[in-house]
CSV table of C-alpha atoms and ligand atoms in Angstrom, one decimal:
chain,number,residue,atom,x,y,z
A,27,MET,CA,-18.9,41.8,73.7
A,28,PRO,CA,-16.1,39.4,71.8
A,29,ASP,CA,-18.6,37.9,69.1
A,30,TYR,CA,-17.7,34.2,68.9
A,31,ARG,CA,-19.1,31.3,66.3
A,32,LEU,CA,-18.6,27.5,67.3
A,33,TYR,CA,-18.9,25.4,64.3
A,34,TYR,CA,-19.4,21.9,65.3
A,35,TRP,CA,-22.4,18.6,65.3
A,36,GLU,CA,-24.7,18.9,68.1
A,37,LEU,CA,-22.5,16.4,69.9
A,38,PRO,CA,-19.9,16.8,72.9
A,39,PHE,CA,-16.8,15.2,71.4
A,40,ARG,CA,-14.6,18.5,70.4
A,41,GLY,CA,-16.6,20.9,71.0
A,42,VAL,CA,-17.0,20.7,74.4
A,43,PHE,CA,-13.5,21.3,75.1
A,44,ILE,CA,-14.3,24.8,73.2
A,45,GLU,CA,-17.6,25.3,75.0
A,46,MET,CA,-15.9,24.8,78.8
A,47,PHE,CA,-13.2,27.2,77.9
A,48,LEU,CA,-15.9,29.7,76.8
A,49,HIS,CA,-17.6,29.2,79.6
A,50,GLU,CA,-14.7,29.4,81.8
A,51,VAL,CA,-14.2,32.7,81.5
A,52,GLY,CA,-17.9,33.9,80.9
A,53,VAL,CA,-17.9,34.5,77.1
A,54,SER,CA,-20.5,34.4,74.7
A,55,TYR,CA,-20.9,32.5,71.4
A,56,GLN,CA,-23.2,31.7,69.1
A,57,ARG,CA,-23.2,27.8,68.6
A,58,LEU,CA,-23.8,27.1,64.7
A,59,ASP,CA,-24.6,23.8,62.1
A,60,THR,CA,-21.3,22.8,60.6
A,61,SER,CA,-22.7,22.7,57.5
A,62,GLU,CA,-22.6,26.5,57.2
A,63,ILE,CA,-18.9,25.3,56.4
A,64,TYR,CA,-18.3,22.1,56.7
A,65,PRO,CA,-17.6,20.7,54.1
A,66,ASP,CA,-18.5,23.5,50.8
A,67,LYS,CA,-16.5,26.1,52.7
A,68,ARG,CA,-14.1,24.4,54.4
A,69,LEU,CA,-11.7,26.2,51.9
A,70,LYS,CA,-13.0,29.4,51.4
A,71,ILE,CA,-13.0,30.8,54.8
A,72,HIS,CA,-9.5,32.3,56.1
A,73,ASN,CA,-7.4,29.7,57.7
A,74,PRO,CA,-9.4,26.6,55.6
A,75,GLY,CA,-9.5,23.9,57.9
A,76,MET,CA,-10.3,20.3,57.3
A,77,ALA,CA,-13.2,19.1,59.1
A,78,PRO,CA,-15.2,20.8,62.1
A,79,PRO,CA,-14.7,22.2,65.2
A,80,TYR,CA,-14.2,25.6,63.4
A,81,LEU,CA,-14.6,29.1,65.6
A,82,TYR,CA,-14.5,32.4,64.2
A,83,ASP,CA,-13.2,35.0,66.5
A,84,GLY,CA,-14.8,38.3,65.4
A,85,SER,CA,-12.3,40.4,67.3
A,86,ILE,CA,-9.9,39.1,64.2
A,87,ASP,CA,-12.9,38.5,61.6
A,88,LYS,CA,-11.4,34.9,61.2
A,89,THR,CA,-11.7,31.5,61.3
A,90,ILE,CA,-9.7,29.1,63.1
A,91,ALA,CA,-10.2,24.9,63.2
A,92,GLN,CA,-8.2,22.0,64.6
A,93,MET,CA,-9.1,21.8,68.2
A,94,PRO,CA,-5.8,22.0,70.0
A,95,ALA,CA,-5.3,25.1,68.1
A,96,ILE,CA,-8.3,26.8,68.7
A,97,LEU,CA,-8.1,26.1,72.9
A,98,MET,CA,-3.8,27.8,72.1
A,99,HIS,CA,-5.5,30.8,70.5
A,100,LEU,CA,-8.2,31.3,73.1
A,101,ALA,CA,-6.3,30.9,75.7
A,102,ARG,CA,-3.8,33.4,74.5
A,103,ASP,CA,-6.5,36.0,74.9
A,104,TYR,CA,-8.0,35.3,78.2
A,105,ASP,CA,-4.6,34.2,80.4
A,106,TYR,CA,-5.2,30.5,80.6
A,107,LEU,CA,-1.4,30.0,79.1
A,108,PRO,CA,1.2,29.2,82.1
A,109,LYS,CA,4.0,31.4,81.8
A,110,ARG,CA,7.4,29.9,82.2
A,111,SER,CA,8.9,28.6,78.2
A,112,GLU,CA,8.5,24.6,79.6
A,113,THR,CA,4.9,24.5,81.0
A,114,HIS,CA,3.7,27.1,78.6
A,115,THR,CA,5.2,24.3,75.9
A,116,LEU,CA,3.4,21.6,78.5
A,117,ALA,CA,0.2,23.4,78.1
A,118,LEU,CA,0.4,22.6,73.8
A,119,LYS,CA,1.1,18.9,74.9
A,120,ALA,CA,-1.5,18.4,76.8
A,121,LEU,CA,-4.2,19.8,74.1
A,122,LEU,CA,-2.2,17.4,72.0
A,123,ASP,CA,-2.6,14.1,73.8
A,124,CYS,CA,-6.5,15.2,74.2
A,125,ASN,CA,-6.7,15.1,70.7
A,126,ASP,CA,-4.5,12.0,70.1
A,127,VAL,CA,-6.7,10.5,73.1
A,128,LEU,CA,-10.3,11.3,70.9
A,129,MET,CA,-8.5,10.2,68.0
A,130,GLU,CA,-7.6,6.7,69.6
A,131,ILE,CA,-11.0,5.9,71.4
A,132,THR,CA,-12.2,6.4,68.3
A,133,ASN,CA,-10.2,3.9,66.3
A,134,PHE,CA,-8.8,7.2,64.4
A,135,ASN,CA,-11.7,9.0,64.4
A,136,GLY,CA,-14.0,6.1,63.1
A,137,MET,CA,-11.7,5.0,60.6
A,138,GLN,CA,-12.4,0.7,61.6
A,139,MET,CA,-15.0,-0.3,64.0
A,140,TRP,CA,-14.2,-1.8,67.3
A,141,GLU,CA,-13.8,-5.7,67.5
A,142,LYS,CA,-13.2,-6.5,71.3
A,143,GLY,CA,-9.3,-7.7,71.1
A,144,ALA,CA,-8.1,-4.4,69.5
A,145,TRP,CA,-10.3,-2.8,72.4
A,146,GLU,CA,-9.3,-4.1,75.0
A,147,THR,CA,-5.9,-4.1,74.4
A,148,PHE,CA,-6.6,-0.3,73.8
A,149,ARG,CA,-8.9,-0.4,77.0
A,150,TYR,CA,-6.0,-2.2,79.0
A,151,GLY,CA,-3.0,-0.8,77.8
A,152,ARG,CA,-2.9,2.7,76.0
A,153,LEU,CA,-6.0,4.2,77.5
A,154,PRO,CA,-4.3,3.7,81.7
A,155,ASP,CA,-1.0,4.4,79.8
A,156,TRP,CA,-2.9,7.9,78.4
A,157,MET,CA,-4.6,8.3,82.0
A,158,GLN,CA,-1.4,7.6,83.8
A,159,VAL,CA,0.6,10.6,81.6
A,160,PHE,CA,-2.2,13.3,82.4
A,161,GLU,CA,-1.2,12.0,86.3
A,162,GLN,CA,2.3,12.1,86.4
A,163,THR,CA,2.4,15.1,84.5
A,164,GLY,CA,0.1,16.3,87.1
A,165,ARG,CA,1.6,14.9,90.3
A,166,ALA,CA,5.4,16.9,88.6
A,167,HIS,CA,3.5,20.4,89.1
A,168,GLY,CA,2.2,19.7,92.1
A,169,LEU,CA,-1.0,18.0,91.9
A,170,ASN,CA,-2.4,15.7,94.8
A,171,ASP,CA,-5.7,14.4,95.8
A,172,GLY,CA,-7.7,17.5,96.3
A,173,LYS,CA,-5.2,20.4,95.3
A,174,GLY,CA,-3.2,21.7,92.7
A,175,TYR,CA,-3.3,22.3,88.9
A,176,LEU,CA,-1.6,20.0,85.7
A,177,LEU,CA,0.8,22.2,85.3
A,178,GLY,CA,1.5,24.1,88.7
A,179,SER,CA,-0.6,26.4,91.4
A,180,THR,CA,-2.8,28.4,88.9
A,181,ILE,CA,-6.2,26.9,86.7
A,182,SER,CA,-4.5,26.7,83.3
A,183,VAL,CA,-7.0,25.7,79.8
A,184,ALA,CA,-4.7,21.8,80.7
A,185,ASP,CA,-6.9,21.9,82.8
A,186,ILE,CA,-10.1,22.7,80.9
A,187,ALA,CA,-8.7,20.7,78.4
A,188,THR,CA,-8.4,17.7,80.5
A,189,ALA,CA,-11.7,17.8,82.1
A,190,ALA,CA,-13.5,17.6,79.1
A,191,LEU,CA,-11.3,14.8,78.2
A,192,PHE,CA,-11.8,12.6,80.7
A,193,GLY,CA,-15.1,13.7,82.1
A,194,THR,CA,-16.4,13.7,79.6
A,195,MET,CA,-15.1,9.9,78.8
A,196,THR,CA,-16.6,9.0,82.5
A,197,TYR,CA,-19.9,11.0,81.8
A,198,SER,CA,-20.7,9.5,78.5
A,199,PHE,CA,-19.2,5.9,79.5
A,200,PRO,CA,-19.6,5.3,83.0
A,201,ALA,CA,-17.4,2.0,83.3
A,202,LEU,CA,-14.4,3.9,82.3
A,203,GLN,CA,-14.7,6.4,85.8
A,204,ASN,CA,-12.7,3.3,87.8
A,205,ASP,CA,-10.5,2.7,85.3
A,206,LEU,CA,-9.5,6.6,85.5
A,207,GLU,CA,-10.3,5.9,89.3
A,208,GLU,CA,-7.9,3.4,89.5
A,209,ASN,CA,-4.7,5.2,86.5
A,210,ALA,CA,-5.4,8.3,87.4
A,211,PRO,CA,-7.1,9.2,91.3
A,212,GLY,CA,-5.8,13.5,91.4
A,213,VAL,CA,-7.0,13.7,87.8
A,214,ALA,CA,-10.3,11.9,88.3
A,215,LYS,CA,-10.7,14.5,91.7
A,216,LEU,CA,-9.5,17.6,88.9
A,217,CYS,CA,-11.7,17.2,86.9
A,218,ALA,CA,-14.3,16.7,89.9
A,219,ARG,CA,-13.0,20.5,90.9
A,220,VAL,CA,-12.8,21.6,87.5
A,221,GLU,CA,-16.4,20.3,86.0
A,222,ALA,CA,-17.6,21.6,89.1
A,223,ARG,CA,-16.5,25.4,89.0
A,224,PRO,CA,-20.1,27.7,88.4
A,225,ARG,CA,-20.0,28.8,85.2
A,226,ILE,CA,-19.2,25.3,83.5
A,227,ALA,CA,-21.5,23.7,85.8
A,228,GLU,CA,-24.2,25.8,84.8
A,229,PHE,CA,-23.2,25.0,80.9
A,230,LEU,CA,-22.7,21.3,81.7
A,231,SER,CA,-25.8,20.6,83.2
A,232,GLY,CA,-27.5,21.9,79.8
A,233,ALA,CA,-25.5,20.4,77.7
A,234,ARG,CA,-26.4,17.1,79.9
A,235,GLU,CA,-29.5,17.6,79.5
A,236,ARG,CA,-29.4,18.0,75.8
A,237,TYR,CA,-27.4,15.2,74.8
A,238,GLY,CA,-27.2,12.8,78.0
A,239,ARG,CA,-24.6,10.8,77.2
A,240,ASP,CA,-24.0,10.7,73.5
A,241,TYR,CA,-21.0,10.8,73.4
A,242,CYS,CA,-19.1,11.3,69.0
A,243,GLY,CA,-22.0,10.1,67.5
A,244,GLY,CA,-22.3,7.9,64.6
A,245,GLN,CA,-21.6,4.2,64.0
A,246,ILE,CA,-18.5,4.5,66.3
A,247,GLU,CA,-20.7,5.6,69.3
A,248,ARG,CA,-22.4,2.6,68.6
A,249,SER,CA,-19.7,0.2,68.1
A,250,LEU,CA,-17.4,1.6,71.6
A,251,ARG,CA,-21.5,1.6,73.5
A,252,LYS,CA,-21.2,-2.3,72.3
A,253,MET,CA,-17.3,-2.6,73.7
A,254,ILE,CA,-18.4,-1.7,76.8
A,255,GLY,CA,-21.4,-2.1,77.0
B,313,GSH,N1,-8.2,16.9,64.3
B,313,GSH,C1,-9.0,17.5,64.1
B,313,GSH,C2,-10.1,17.0,64.0
B,313,GSH,C3,-11.1,16.9,63.1
B,313,GSH,C4,-12.3,16.6,63.3
B,313,GSH,O1,-11.6,14.9,62.4
B,313,GSH,N2,-13.6,16.2,62.7
B,313,GSH,C5,-14.4,15.8,63.1
B,313,GSH,C6,-15.9,15.7,64.1
B,313,GSH,S1,-14.6,15.9,66.0
B,313,GSH,C7,-15.3,15.7,61.6
B,313,GSH,O2,-16.1,16.2,62.0
B,313,GSH,N3,-14.2,14.9,60.4
B,313,GSH,C8,-14.6,15.0,59.3
B,313,GSH,C9,-14.1,14.9,58.3
B,313,GSH,O3,-13.2,15.0,58.9
B,313,GSH,O4,-14.0,15.4,57.2
B,313,GSH,C10,-9.3,18.7,65.1
B,313,GSH,O5,-8.9,18.4,66.4
B,313,GSH,O6,-10.5,19.5,65.5
């Protein structure tokens, strides 16, 4: 049995990307408190990493940080990467795009709290553009309203990440569901299909019971909630 340990906060945010993937491929893992590594031991582990999430992989007896790197590692091991070099690269790009959206929606990981003007520029400018980036990527690879995946006819890590991004965001902030449906209708349906995959659905139902609509936590979540109303 593979030995994985995920160190993350008791929140969905970046952790849910890894948890959804681990459930999709049906491997078990332990979820551990970040304080076991972060911050005191972050330089003492193999492959030091600045901040959670961290994934320990017993098969290499090492720990990996950075959400996109963790997903690339798992996707390679479980054959969830597209085969062609362009779509393989686009899978990495999709993970990096997801992480950029997470950074932007939290105003650069909570560096500053949201204020109305800046929030509206993001919500009605960059966020719809991001949604369209995913939609156009999917359409270019055959995603339409009810079938297909982001990078072709087979599910890949990019689909799990896309659903972890927009599915979690719209669950935590239901008002953003309309934004997604207007700007990225194919992606909205893709998120619902990925979330309905049996192992993912079971995981999400437990996680949503545990965390409710919590998203990224802290003052930045309070600031986001104030903006979205
Ligand atoms: N780029 C990193 C970002 C890591 C990150 O910012 N983690 C947040 C939680 S999602 C954190 O704990 N930050 C505390 C810190 O940076 O000291 C990743 O994708 O994993």
